[in-house]
XYZ file of C-alpha atoms in Angstrom:
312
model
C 27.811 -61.515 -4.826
C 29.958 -61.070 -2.092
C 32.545 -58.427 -1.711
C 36.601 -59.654 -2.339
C 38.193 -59.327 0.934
C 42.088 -59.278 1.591
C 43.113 -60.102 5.221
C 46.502 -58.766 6.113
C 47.402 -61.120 9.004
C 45.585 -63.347 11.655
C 42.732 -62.564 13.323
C 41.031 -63.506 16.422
C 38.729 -66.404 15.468
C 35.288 -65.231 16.086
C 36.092 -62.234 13.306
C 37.814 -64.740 10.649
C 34.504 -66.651 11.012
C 32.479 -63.563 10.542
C 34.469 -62.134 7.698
C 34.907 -65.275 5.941
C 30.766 -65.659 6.555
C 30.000 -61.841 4.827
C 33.367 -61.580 2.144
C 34.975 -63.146 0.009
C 38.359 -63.237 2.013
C 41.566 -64.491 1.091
C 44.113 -64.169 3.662
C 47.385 -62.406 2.737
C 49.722 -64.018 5.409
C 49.171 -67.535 3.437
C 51.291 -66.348 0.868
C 54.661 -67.185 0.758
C 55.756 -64.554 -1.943
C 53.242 -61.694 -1.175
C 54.549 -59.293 -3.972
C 54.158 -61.810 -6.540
C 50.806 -62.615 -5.447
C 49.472 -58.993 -5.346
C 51.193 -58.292 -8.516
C 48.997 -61.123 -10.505
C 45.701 -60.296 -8.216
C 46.035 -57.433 -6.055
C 43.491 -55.980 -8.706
C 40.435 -58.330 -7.298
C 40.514 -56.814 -3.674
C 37.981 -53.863 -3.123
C 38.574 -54.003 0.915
C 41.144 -54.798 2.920
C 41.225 -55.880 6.895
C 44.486 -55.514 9.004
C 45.841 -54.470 12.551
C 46.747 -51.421 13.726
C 50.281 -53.267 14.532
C 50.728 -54.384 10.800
C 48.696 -51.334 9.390
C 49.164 -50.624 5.177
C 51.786 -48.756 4.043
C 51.804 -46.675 0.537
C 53.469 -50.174 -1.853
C 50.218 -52.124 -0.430
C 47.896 -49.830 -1.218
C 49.187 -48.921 -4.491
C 49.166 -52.471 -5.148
C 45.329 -52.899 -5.006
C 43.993 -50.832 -7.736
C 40.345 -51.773 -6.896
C 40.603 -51.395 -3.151
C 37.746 -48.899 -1.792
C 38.221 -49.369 2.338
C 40.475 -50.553 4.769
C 39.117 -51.747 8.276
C 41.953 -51.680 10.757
C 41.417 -53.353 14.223
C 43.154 -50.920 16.591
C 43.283 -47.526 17.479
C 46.767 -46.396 16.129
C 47.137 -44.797 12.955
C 50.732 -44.448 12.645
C 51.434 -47.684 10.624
C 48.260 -46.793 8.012
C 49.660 -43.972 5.172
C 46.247 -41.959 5.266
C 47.969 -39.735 2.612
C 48.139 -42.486 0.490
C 44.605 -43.354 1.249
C 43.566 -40.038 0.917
C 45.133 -39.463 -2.212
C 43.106 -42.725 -4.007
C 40.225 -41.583 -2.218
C 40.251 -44.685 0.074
C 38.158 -45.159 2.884
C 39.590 -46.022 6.415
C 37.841 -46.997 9.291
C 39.164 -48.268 13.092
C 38.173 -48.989 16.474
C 37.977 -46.008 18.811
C 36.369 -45.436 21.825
C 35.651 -49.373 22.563
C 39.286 -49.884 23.963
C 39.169 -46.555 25.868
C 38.561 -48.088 29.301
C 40.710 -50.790 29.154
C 44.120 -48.907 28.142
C 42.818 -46.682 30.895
C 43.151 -49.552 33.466
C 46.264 -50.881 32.198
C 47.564 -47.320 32.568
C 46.862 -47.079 35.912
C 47.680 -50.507 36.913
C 51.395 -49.794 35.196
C 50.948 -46.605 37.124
C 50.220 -48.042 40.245
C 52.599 -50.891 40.277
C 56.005 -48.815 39.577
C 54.730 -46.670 42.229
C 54.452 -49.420 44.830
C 57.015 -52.047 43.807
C 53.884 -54.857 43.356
C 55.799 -56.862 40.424
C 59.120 -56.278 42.521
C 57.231 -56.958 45.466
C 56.361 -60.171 43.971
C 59.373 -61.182 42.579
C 60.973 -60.530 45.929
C 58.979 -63.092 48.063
C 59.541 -65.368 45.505
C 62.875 -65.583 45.753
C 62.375 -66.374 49.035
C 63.889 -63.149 50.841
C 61.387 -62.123 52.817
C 62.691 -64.259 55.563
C 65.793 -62.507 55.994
C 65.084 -59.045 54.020
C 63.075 -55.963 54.376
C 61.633 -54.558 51.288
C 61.804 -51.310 50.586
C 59.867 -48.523 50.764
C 57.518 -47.598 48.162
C 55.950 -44.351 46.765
C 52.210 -43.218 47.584
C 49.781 -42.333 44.270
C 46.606 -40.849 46.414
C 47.066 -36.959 46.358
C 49.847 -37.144 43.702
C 49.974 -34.973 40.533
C 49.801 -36.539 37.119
C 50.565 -35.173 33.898
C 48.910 -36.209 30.753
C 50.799 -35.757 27.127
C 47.711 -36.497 24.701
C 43.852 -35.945 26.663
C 42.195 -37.532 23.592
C 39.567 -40.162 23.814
C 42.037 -42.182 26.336
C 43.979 -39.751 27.903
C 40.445 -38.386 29.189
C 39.223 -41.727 30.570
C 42.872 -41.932 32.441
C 41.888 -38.547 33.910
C 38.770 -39.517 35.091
C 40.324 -42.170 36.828
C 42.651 -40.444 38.495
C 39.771 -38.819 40.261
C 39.613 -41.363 42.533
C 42.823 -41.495 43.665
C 42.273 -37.299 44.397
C 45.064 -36.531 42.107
C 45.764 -33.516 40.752
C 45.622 -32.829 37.056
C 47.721 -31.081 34.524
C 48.084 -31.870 30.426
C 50.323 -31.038 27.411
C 48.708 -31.068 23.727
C 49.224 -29.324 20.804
C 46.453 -26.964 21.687
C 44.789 -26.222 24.442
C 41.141 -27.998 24.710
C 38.422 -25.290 25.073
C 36.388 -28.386 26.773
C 38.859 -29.735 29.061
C 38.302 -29.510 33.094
C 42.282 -29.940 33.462
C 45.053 -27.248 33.629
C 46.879 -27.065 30.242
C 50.672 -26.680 29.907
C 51.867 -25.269 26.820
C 55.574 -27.168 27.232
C 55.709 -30.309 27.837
C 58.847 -30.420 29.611
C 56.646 -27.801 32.395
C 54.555 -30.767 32.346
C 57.391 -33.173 33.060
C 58.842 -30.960 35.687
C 55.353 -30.232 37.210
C 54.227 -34.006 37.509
C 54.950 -36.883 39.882
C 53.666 -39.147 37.104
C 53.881 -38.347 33.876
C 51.307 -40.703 31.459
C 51.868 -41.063 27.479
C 48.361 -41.472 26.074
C 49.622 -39.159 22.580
C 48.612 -40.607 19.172
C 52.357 -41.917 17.369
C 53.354 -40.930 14.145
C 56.873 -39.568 12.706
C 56.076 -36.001 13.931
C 55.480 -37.650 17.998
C 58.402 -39.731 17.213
C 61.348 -38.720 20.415
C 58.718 -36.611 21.632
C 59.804 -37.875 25.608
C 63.914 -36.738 25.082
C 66.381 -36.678 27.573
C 65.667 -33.152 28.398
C 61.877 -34.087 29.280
C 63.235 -37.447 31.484
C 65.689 -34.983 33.262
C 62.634 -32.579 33.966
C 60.396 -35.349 35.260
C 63.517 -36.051 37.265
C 64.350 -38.528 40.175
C 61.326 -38.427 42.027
C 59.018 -38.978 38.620
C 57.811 -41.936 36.818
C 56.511 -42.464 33.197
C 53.993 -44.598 32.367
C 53.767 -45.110 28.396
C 50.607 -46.893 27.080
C 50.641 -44.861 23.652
C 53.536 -45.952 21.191
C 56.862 -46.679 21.997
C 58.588 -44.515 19.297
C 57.167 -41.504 21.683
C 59.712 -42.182 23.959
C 63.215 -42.209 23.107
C 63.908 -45.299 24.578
C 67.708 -45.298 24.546
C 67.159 -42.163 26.634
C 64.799 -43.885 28.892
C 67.133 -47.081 29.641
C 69.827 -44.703 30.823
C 67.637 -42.610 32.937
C 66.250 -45.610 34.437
C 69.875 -47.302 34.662
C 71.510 -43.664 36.519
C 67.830 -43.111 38.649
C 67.604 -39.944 37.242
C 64.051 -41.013 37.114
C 62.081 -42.974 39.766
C 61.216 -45.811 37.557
C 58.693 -46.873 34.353
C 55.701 -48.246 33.314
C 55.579 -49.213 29.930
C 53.173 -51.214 27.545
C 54.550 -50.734 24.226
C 58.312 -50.510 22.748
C 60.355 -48.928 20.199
C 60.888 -52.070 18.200
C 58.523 -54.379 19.125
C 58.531 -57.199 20.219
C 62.400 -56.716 20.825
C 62.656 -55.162 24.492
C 66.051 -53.514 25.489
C 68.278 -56.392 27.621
C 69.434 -53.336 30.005
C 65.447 -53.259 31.179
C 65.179 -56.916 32.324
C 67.562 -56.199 35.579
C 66.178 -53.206 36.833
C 63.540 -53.631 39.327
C 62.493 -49.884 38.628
C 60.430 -50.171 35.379
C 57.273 -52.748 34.555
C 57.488 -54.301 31.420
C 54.416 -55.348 29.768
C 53.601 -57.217 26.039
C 51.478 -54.242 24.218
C 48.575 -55.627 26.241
C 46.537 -52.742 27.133
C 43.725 -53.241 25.699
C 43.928 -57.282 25.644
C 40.327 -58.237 27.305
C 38.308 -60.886 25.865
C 35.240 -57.898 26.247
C 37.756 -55.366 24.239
C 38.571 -57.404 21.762
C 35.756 -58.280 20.826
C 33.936 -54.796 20.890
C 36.938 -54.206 18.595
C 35.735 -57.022 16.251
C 32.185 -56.077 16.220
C 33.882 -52.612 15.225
C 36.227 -53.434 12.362
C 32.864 -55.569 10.787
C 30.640 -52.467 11.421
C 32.888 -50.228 9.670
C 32.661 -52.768 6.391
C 29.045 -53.367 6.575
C 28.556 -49.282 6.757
C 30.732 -48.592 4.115
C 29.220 -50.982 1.463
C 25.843 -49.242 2.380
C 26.361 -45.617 3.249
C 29.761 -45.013 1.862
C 31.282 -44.098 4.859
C 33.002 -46.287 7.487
C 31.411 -46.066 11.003
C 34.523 -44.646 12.825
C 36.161 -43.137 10.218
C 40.214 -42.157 10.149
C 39.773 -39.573 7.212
């Protein structure tokens, strides 16, 4: 007999096929009153697949008496309550590690693009002023010095990379990493006012929340850029529009938002910041190494007990 299976939201197809192949599933978004429907059979779910975007807050778990896992697809944890979780002795398993590489090539192509002016660049010939205008100068990344606030799984690939651009490299944790080949800075506005770029790769969270304040955008100061591929509560973003707006800082890269996927209108005229759609790790091979990920952790839990890449 098949395990019952709630599905938060949509997945990509090749995983609704596969679930839908190995579970029972019933797919939560199809309901049109989602609190009534829980109410009468949240008790027949003993798993439950979502996103790292949606996640499951504390009323959904409660609301599934029976539920023994969760399988998120995603890396971010800050939209899961792992208390709650915790606290009904609920596994949780996610995706780490198979996205690593290609947030760290987003990062660096956010990185490199503010630095250079490419989207500018682009939009520039495009409007046809090359003919008549010279466009301006742009900022070099070899030999730089980039700061990294978070050198987990991600924020160690972006390192790496920046080897071969023979970049100097400093980082800001909670701790310093006994393991780490970088220089460690205890503040992270020394970080800031150290670095030329200045890379988010921290996990969210309320206690990251405003983490990047005015006081670390005036550090990084007018000859500094941020490039945020983490979560875009990190930042505080009405901060960030007016350092962007008065050049106190050299200009942005950023993948992710505070309220997504509403984008501050004082960001679309500035030719200093490169505004992507949370697309970091949005590869076909990503996704679905992801996939293969969120049905491993099921499959292992039902077994062993344990999800393969466990969050608790």
């Amino acid at each position: 007999m098949k395990h019952r299976l709630l599905q938060f939201d949509r997945m990509q197809p090749s995983l609704e096929a596969a679930l839908a192949e190995r579970y029972d599933v019933h797919p939560l978004w199809t309901e049109s009153d989602r609190k009534d429907f829980l109410a009468r059979r949240g008790h027949e779910f003993a798993a439950l697949v979502t996103r790292a975007a949606s996640g499951a807050d504390a009323a959904l778990i409660d609301a599934l008496p029976s539920l023994r896992v969760i399988s998120s697809f995603g890396v971010g944890l800050d939209k899961l309550d792992l208390d709650a979780a915790r606290r009904r002795g609920i596994a949780v398993g996610y995706t780490p590690d198979v996205l690593n590489d290609a947030v760290a090539d987003t990062a660096f192509a956010l990185l490199l693009d503010v630095a250079r002016g490419l989207s500018a660049a682009d939009r520039f010939v495009r409007r046809g002023e090359w003919a008549t205008k010279t466009f301006p100068l742009s900022t070099q990344v070899s030999g730089k010095r980039l700061g990294i606030l978070g050198l987990g799984r991600i924020g160690r690939v972006i390192a790496r990379r920046a080897s071969g651009f023979d970049m100097e490299v400093r980082y800001h944790n909670r701790r310093e990493l006994a393991d780490a080949p970088y220089a460690y800075e205890a503040s992270l506005e020394e970080l800031a006012r150290w670095a030329d770029f200045l890379v988010i790769a921290s996990a969210g969270g309320p206690e990251a929340r405003h983490l990047v304040s005015a006081n670390i955008l005036d550090a990084l100061g007018p000859s500094g850029f941020l490039i945020n591929i983490s979560r875009g509560t990190v930042v505080d973003e009405a901060a960030l529009v007016e350092a962007l707006a008065q050049r106190r800082i050299a200009g942005a890269g950023l993948d992710v938002f505070e309220n997504e996927p509403h984008v501050p209108q004082a960001l679309f005229g500035l030719d200093n910041v490169v505004l992507l759609p949370h697309m970091a790790s949005a590869t076909h091979e990503t996704r679905e190494a992801m996939a293969a990920l969120v049905l491993e952790n099921l499959a292992h839990f039902f077994e062993h007990g344990t999800p393969k890449a466990s969050a608790i």
